[in-house]
Amino acid sequence: MKRIRLGVLFSYIILFIFAIITVFPFIYMILGGLMSFQETTSIPPTLIPHHFEWSNYAKVFARAPFGRYFFNTVLTASVTTIVSLFNSLLGAFAMVNLRFKGKGLIQMVLLSLLMVPGEAIIFTNYNTIAHMGLLNTYVGLVLPFLTSIFYMYYLQSYFGSISDTIYKAAMIDGASDWDYIWKILVPMSKGGLFTVGLLSFISGWNSFLWPLLVTNEDTMRLLNNGLSAFASDAGSETQLQLAAATLTVLPILVLYLIFRKQIIKGVVRNDLKG
């Protein structure tokens, strides 16, 4: 019994240590956004500000069009999430429930494309967007991300856990494929859809390299690109960078806290059991 208790205690100690390592950068980011420049650059580092500099957040909005960055990021992340989720839903349904010639070949091609890293085709996408005249436009920002093979395969494995007899019974009752998707498949797959939607939104929210390539106007930049506004040849205003980073991260944390139950369901698939 003592060995078991020691083992459990040791496990909790390890988990606590890793939790501190994981959470500490976020805590320091929030506290650093309330420090002065001297405190953020002091050695040894200052962990708690002597005076909370709430004015740093006002300076963030005064120094750069941070409100515009926020609007651009919300707009592009929302559009890519909605459209990619819709496309992934239809694609996964077709691969699981429909029967057509060449289905196996299409799956093989899509799976092979899934193995190609995005960085390998980013300049090809850039050339395409440039030739279409879509640089510095919202369409250019979102167009390459309106569909995702990864999300489609995730939903495909999710839909595959639903008994095929449900689809056949719906067809016998006279339901169309469209009726089956929205009245049966979507309600039964809320966990998986929430997971895909959140992953897509986070990916769009954290986008950095692509917006940096296809935009050269300050009014079209996203939040992560906007952090460079607080750096110059004379050095970085680290306290403003930390305050801006806090504003960038907090919406995602709030979104996770709101939908954490749905995310967990999407991972463990509890809503498909029984």
Short mmCIF file of C-alpha atoms in Angstrom, two decimals:
data_model
loop_
_atom_site.label_atom_id
_atom_site.label_comp_id
_atom_site.label_asym_id
_atom_site.label_seq_id
_atom_site.Cartn_x
_atom_site.Cartn_y
_atom_site.Cartn_z
CA MET A 1 0.00 0.00 0.00
CA LYS A 2 2.86 2.37 0.85
CA ARG A 3 4.46 1.72 -2.54
CA ILE A 4 1.17 2.47 -4.30
CA ARG A 5 0.74 5.70 -2.33
CA LEU A 6 4.32 6.75 -3.08
CA GLY A 7 3.76 5.98 -6.76
CA VAL A 8 0.59 8.09 -6.83
CA LEU A 9 2.34 10.92 -4.96
CA PHE A 10 5.26 10.81 -7.37
CA SER A 11 2.86 10.94 -10.32
CA TYR A 12 1.14 14.02 -8.88
CA ILE A 13 4.51 15.71 -8.31
CA ILE A 14 5.52 15.09 -11.95
CA LEU A 15 2.16 16.37 -13.21
CA PHE A 16 2.48 19.47 -11.01
CA ILE A 17 5.96 20.21 -12.34
CA PHE A 18 4.85 19.88 -15.96
CA ALA A 19 1.77 21.99 -15.24
CA ILE A 20 3.96 24.78 -13.87
CA ILE A 21 6.25 24.56 -16.91
CA THR A 22 3.25 24.77 -19.23
CA VAL A 23 1.34 27.54 -17.44
CA PHE A 24 4.26 29.76 -16.38
CA PRO A 25 4.87 31.37 -19.83
CA PHE A 26 1.20 32.45 -19.99
CA ILE A 27 1.30 33.86 -16.45
CA TYR A 28 4.53 35.76 -17.18
CA MET A 29 3.07 37.06 -20.45
CA ILE A 30 0.07 38.52 -18.60
CA LEU A 31 2.21 39.99 -15.80
CA GLY A 32 4.82 41.25 -18.27
CA GLY A 33 2.14 43.18 -20.12
CA LEU A 34 1.61 45.15 -16.89
CA MET A 35 5.29 45.90 -16.26
CA SER A 36 7.49 48.81 -17.26
CA PHE A 37 10.17 48.41 -19.93
CA GLN A 38 12.91 48.33 -17.28
CA GLU A 39 11.16 45.49 -15.41
CA THR A 40 10.72 43.32 -18.52
CA THR A 41 14.42 43.67 -19.41
CA SER A 42 15.91 43.50 -15.91
CA ILE A 43 18.38 40.79 -14.86
CA PRO A 44 17.49 38.84 -12.80
CA PRO A 45 14.01 39.01 -14.33
CA THR A 46 11.14 40.65 -12.49
CA LEU A 47 8.27 38.24 -11.92
CA ILE A 48 5.70 40.56 -10.36
CA PRO A 49 5.39 44.22 -11.43
CA HIS A 50 5.94 46.82 -8.72
CA HIS A 51 3.19 48.96 -10.25
CA PHE A 52 0.58 47.61 -12.65
CA GLU A 53 1.00 49.59 -15.86
CA TRP A 54 -2.55 49.34 -17.24
CA SER A 55 -1.65 52.14 -19.64
CA ASN A 56 0.35 49.60 -21.69
CA TYR A 57 -2.89 48.36 -23.22
CA ALA A 58 -3.90 51.88 -24.22
CA LYS A 59 -0.47 52.34 -25.78
CA VAL A 60 -0.94 49.14 -27.79
CA PHE A 61 -4.01 50.55 -29.51
CA ALA A 62 -2.41 53.97 -29.89
CA ARG A 63 0.86 52.69 -31.39
CA ALA A 64 -0.69 50.35 -33.99
CA PRO A 65 -4.13 49.78 -35.57
CA PHE A 66 -4.69 46.88 -33.20
CA GLY A 67 -8.44 47.13 -33.51
CA ARG A 68 -8.08 46.63 -37.27
CA TYR A 69 -5.78 43.65 -36.71
CA PHE A 70 -8.37 42.16 -34.38
CA PHE A 71 -11.18 42.67 -36.91
CA ASN A 72 -9.13 41.14 -39.73
CA THR A 73 -8.22 38.12 -37.63
CA VAL A 74 -11.78 37.47 -36.43
CA LEU A 75 -13.13 37.83 -39.98
CA THR A 76 -10.59 35.56 -41.69
CA ALA A 77 -10.61 32.93 -38.91
CA SER A 78 -14.42 32.83 -38.88
CA VAL A 79 -14.75 32.53 -42.66
CA THR A 80 -12.14 29.77 -42.94
CA THR A 81 -13.74 27.91 -40.02
CA ILE A 82 -17.29 28.01 -41.40
CA VAL A 83 -16.39 27.16 -45.00
CA SER A 84 -13.78 24.48 -44.21
CA LEU A 85 -16.12 22.87 -41.67
CA PHE A 86 -18.93 22.80 -44.24
CA ASN A 87 -16.66 21.34 -46.93
CA SER A 88 -15.16 18.79 -44.55
CA LEU A 89 -18.63 17.72 -43.42
CA LEU A 90 -19.82 17.08 -46.97
CA GLY A 91 -16.58 15.39 -48.01
CA ALA A 92 -16.52 13.09 -45.00
CA PHE A 93 -20.18 12.16 -45.52
CA ALA A 94 -19.53 11.31 -49.17
CA MET A 95 -16.54 9.12 -48.33
CA VAL A 96 -18.39 7.24 -45.60
CA ASN A 97 -21.94 6.83 -46.92
CA LEU A 98 -21.96 7.26 -50.69
CA ARG A 99 -20.95 4.61 -53.22
CA PHE A 100 -19.37 5.74 -56.50
CA LYS A 101 -16.67 4.72 -58.97
CA GLY A 102 -13.12 5.72 -58.15
CA LYS A 103 -13.84 6.21 -54.46
CA GLY A 104 -10.78 4.21 -53.40
CA LEU A 105 -8.54 6.12 -55.83
CA ILE A 106 -9.82 9.47 -54.57
CA GLN A 107 -9.18 8.44 -50.98
CA MET A 108 -5.65 7.35 -51.87
CA VAL A 109 -4.92 10.66 -53.65
CA LEU A 110 -6.30 12.70 -50.76
CA LEU A 111 -4.30 10.68 -48.26
CA SER A 112 -1.12 11.22 -50.28
CA LEU A 113 -1.81 14.98 -50.40
CA LEU A 114 -2.23 14.92 -46.62
CA MET A 115 1.42 13.89 -46.36
CA VAL A 116 2.62 17.00 -48.21
CA PRO A 117 3.64 19.72 -45.71
CA GLY A 118 1.96 23.08 -46.17
CA GLU A 119 5.32 24.85 -46.34
CA ALA A 120 6.15 22.91 -49.53
CA ILE A 121 3.28 24.49 -51.47
CA ILE A 122 3.04 27.91 -49.85
CA PHE A 123 4.99 29.67 -52.62
CA THR A 124 2.91 27.91 -55.27
CA ASN A 125 -0.18 29.23 -53.52
CA TYR A 126 1.40 32.67 -53.34
CA ASN A 127 2.10 32.72 -57.08
CA THR A 128 -1.50 31.65 -57.76
CA ILE A 129 -2.91 34.37 -55.51
CA ALA A 130 -0.58 36.97 -57.05
CA HIS A 131 -1.54 36.06 -60.64
CA MET A 132 -5.22 36.28 -59.66
CA GLY A 133 -4.64 39.80 -58.35
CA LEU A 134 -5.74 38.90 -54.83
CA LEU A 135 -2.81 40.28 -52.85
CA ASN A 136 -3.88 42.57 -49.99
CA THR A 137 -7.43 41.21 -50.08
CA TYR A 138 -9.51 39.16 -47.67
CA VAL A 139 -10.12 36.59 -50.40
CA GLY A 140 -6.38 36.09 -50.79
CA LEU A 141 -6.02 35.60 -47.04
CA VAL A 142 -8.65 32.87 -46.77
CA LEU A 143 -8.77 31.15 -50.17
CA PRO A 144 -6.07 28.46 -49.60
CA PHE A 145 -7.67 27.44 -46.28
CA LEU A 146 -11.30 26.97 -47.29
CA THR A 147 -10.89 23.20 -47.33
CA SER A 148 -8.85 20.76 -45.27
CA ILE A 149 -8.07 17.13 -46.01
CA PHE A 150 -7.05 16.58 -42.40
CA TYR A 151 -10.40 17.78 -41.02
CA MET A 152 -12.23 15.72 -43.63
CA TYR A 153 -10.38 12.56 -42.59
CA TYR A 154 -11.00 13.32 -38.93
CA LEU A 155 -14.73 13.60 -39.54
CA GLN A 156 -14.62 10.56 -41.80
CA SER A 157 -13.31 8.40 -38.97
CA TYR A 158 -15.89 10.01 -36.69
CA PHE A 159 -18.81 9.35 -39.05
CA GLY A 160 -17.53 5.81 -39.61
CA SER A 161 -18.33 5.06 -35.96
CA ILE A 162 -22.03 5.70 -36.65
CA SER A 163 -23.85 2.55 -37.68
CA ASP A 164 -24.58 2.37 -41.40
CA THR A 165 -28.05 1.05 -40.61
CA ILE A 166 -29.06 4.54 -39.45
CA TYR A 167 -28.32 5.94 -42.91
CA LYS A 168 -30.14 3.06 -44.62
CA ALA A 169 -33.15 3.47 -42.35
CA ALA A 170 -33.29 7.18 -43.15
CA MET A 171 -33.22 6.43 -46.88
CA ILE A 172 -36.02 3.87 -46.50
CA ASP A 173 -38.11 6.48 -44.68
CA GLY A 174 -37.74 8.77 -47.69
CA ALA A 175 -35.11 11.17 -46.33
CA SER A 176 -32.68 12.71 -48.79
CA ASP A 177 -28.93 12.82 -48.19
CA TRP A 178 -29.30 16.49 -47.28
CA ASP A 179 -31.97 15.64 -44.69
CA TYR A 180 -29.81 12.89 -43.24
CA ILE A 181 -26.81 15.22 -42.90
CA TRP A 182 -28.57 18.07 -41.11
CA LYS A 183 -31.24 16.19 -39.15
CA ILE A 184 -29.31 13.07 -38.09
CA LEU A 185 -25.58 13.22 -38.82
CA VAL A 186 -24.88 16.73 -37.50
CA PRO A 187 -26.83 16.30 -34.19
CA MET A 188 -25.06 12.98 -33.56
CA SER A 189 -21.63 14.44 -34.31
CA LYS A 190 -21.67 17.72 -32.42
CA GLY A 191 -18.54 16.83 -30.44
CA GLY A 192 -16.48 16.10 -33.53
CA LEU A 193 -17.79 19.16 -35.37
CA PHE A 194 -16.99 21.40 -32.38
CA THR A 195 -13.48 19.97 -32.26
CA VAL A 196 -12.88 20.55 -35.98
CA GLY A 197 -14.39 24.02 -35.80
CA LEU A 198 -12.23 25.04 -32.86
CA LEU A 199 -9.05 23.61 -34.40
CA SER A 200 -9.78 25.47 -37.62
CA PHE A 201 -10.49 28.73 -35.79
CA ILE A 202 -7.29 28.44 -33.74
CA SER A 203 -5.30 27.73 -36.90
CA GLY A 204 -6.75 30.81 -38.58
CA TRP A 205 -6.28 32.92 -35.46
CA ASN A 206 -2.60 31.93 -35.15
CA SER A 207 -1.87 32.39 -38.86
CA PHE A 208 1.41 34.25 -39.37
CA LEU A 209 3.46 33.26 -42.43
CA TRP A 210 0.68 33.35 -45.05
CA PRO A 211 -0.66 36.82 -44.10
CA LEU A 212 2.93 38.05 -44.02
CA LEU A 213 3.38 36.91 -47.64
CA VAL A 214 0.13 38.08 -49.22
CA THR A 215 -0.27 41.43 -47.44
CA ASN A 216 1.99 44.47 -47.44
CA GLU A 217 -0.54 47.01 -46.23
CA ASP A 218 -0.82 47.60 -42.51
CA THR A 219 -4.62 47.64 -42.66
CA MET A 220 -4.70 44.03 -43.93
CA ARG A 221 -2.37 42.47 -41.37
CA LEU A 222 -3.49 40.01 -38.68
CA LEU A 223 -2.80 40.04 -34.95
CA ASN A 224 0.36 37.95 -34.99
CA ASN A 225 1.84 40.11 -37.74
CA GLY A 226 0.90 43.22 -35.78
CA LEU A 227 3.25 42.28 -32.93
CA SER A 228 6.14 43.48 -35.09
CA ALA A 229 4.76 47.03 -34.79
CA PHE A 230 6.34 47.23 -31.34
CA ALA A 231 9.87 46.54 -32.59
CA SER A 232 12.22 48.91 -34.37
CA ASP A 233 15.92 49.33 -35.16
CA ALA A 234 16.31 50.90 -31.73
CA GLY A 235 14.99 47.78 -30.02
CA SER A 236 11.76 46.13 -28.95
CA GLU A 237 9.22 47.55 -26.54
CA THR A 238 8.89 44.27 -24.75
CA GLN A 239 6.20 45.42 -22.31
CA LEU A 240 3.96 46.43 -25.23
CA GLN A 241 4.71 43.19 -27.07
CA LEU A 242 3.67 41.18 -24.01
CA ALA A 243 0.49 43.25 -23.61
CA ALA A 244 -0.35 42.76 -27.29
CA ALA A 245 0.39 39.03 -27.03
CA THR A 246 -1.99 38.82 -24.06
CA LEU A 247 -4.75 40.44 -26.12
CA THR A 248 -4.00 37.94 -28.89
CA VAL A 249 -4.12 34.82 -26.71
CA LEU A 250 -7.02 35.61 -24.36
CA PRO A 251 -9.86 35.17 -26.91
CA ILE A 252 -8.65 31.64 -27.70
CA LEU A 253 -8.46 30.76 -24.01
CA VAL A 254 -11.98 32.09 -23.46
CA LEU A 255 -13.21 30.12 -26.46
CA TYR A 256 -11.68 26.94 -25.06
CA LEU A 257 -13.23 27.50 -21.62
CA ILE A 258 -16.66 27.95 -23.19
CA PHE A 259 -16.52 24.87 -25.40
CA ARG A 260 -14.21 22.59 -23.39
CA LYS A 261 -16.94 20.00 -22.73
CA GLN A 262 -17.77 19.70 -26.42
CA ILE A 263 -14.06 19.38 -27.23
CA ILE A 264 -13.61 16.54 -24.76
CA LYS A 265 -16.65 14.78 -26.22
CA GLY A 266 -15.18 15.17 -29.68
CA VAL A 267 -11.93 13.55 -28.60
CA VAL A 268 -13.30 10.60 -26.63
CA ARG A 269 -16.49 10.24 -28.72
CA ASN A 270 -18.70 9.65 -25.73
CA ASP A 271 -21.73 10.91 -27.64
CA LEU A 272 -21.45 7.97 -30.07
CA LYS A 273 -21.54 5.25 -27.47
CA GLY A 274 -24.68 3.24 -27.14
#
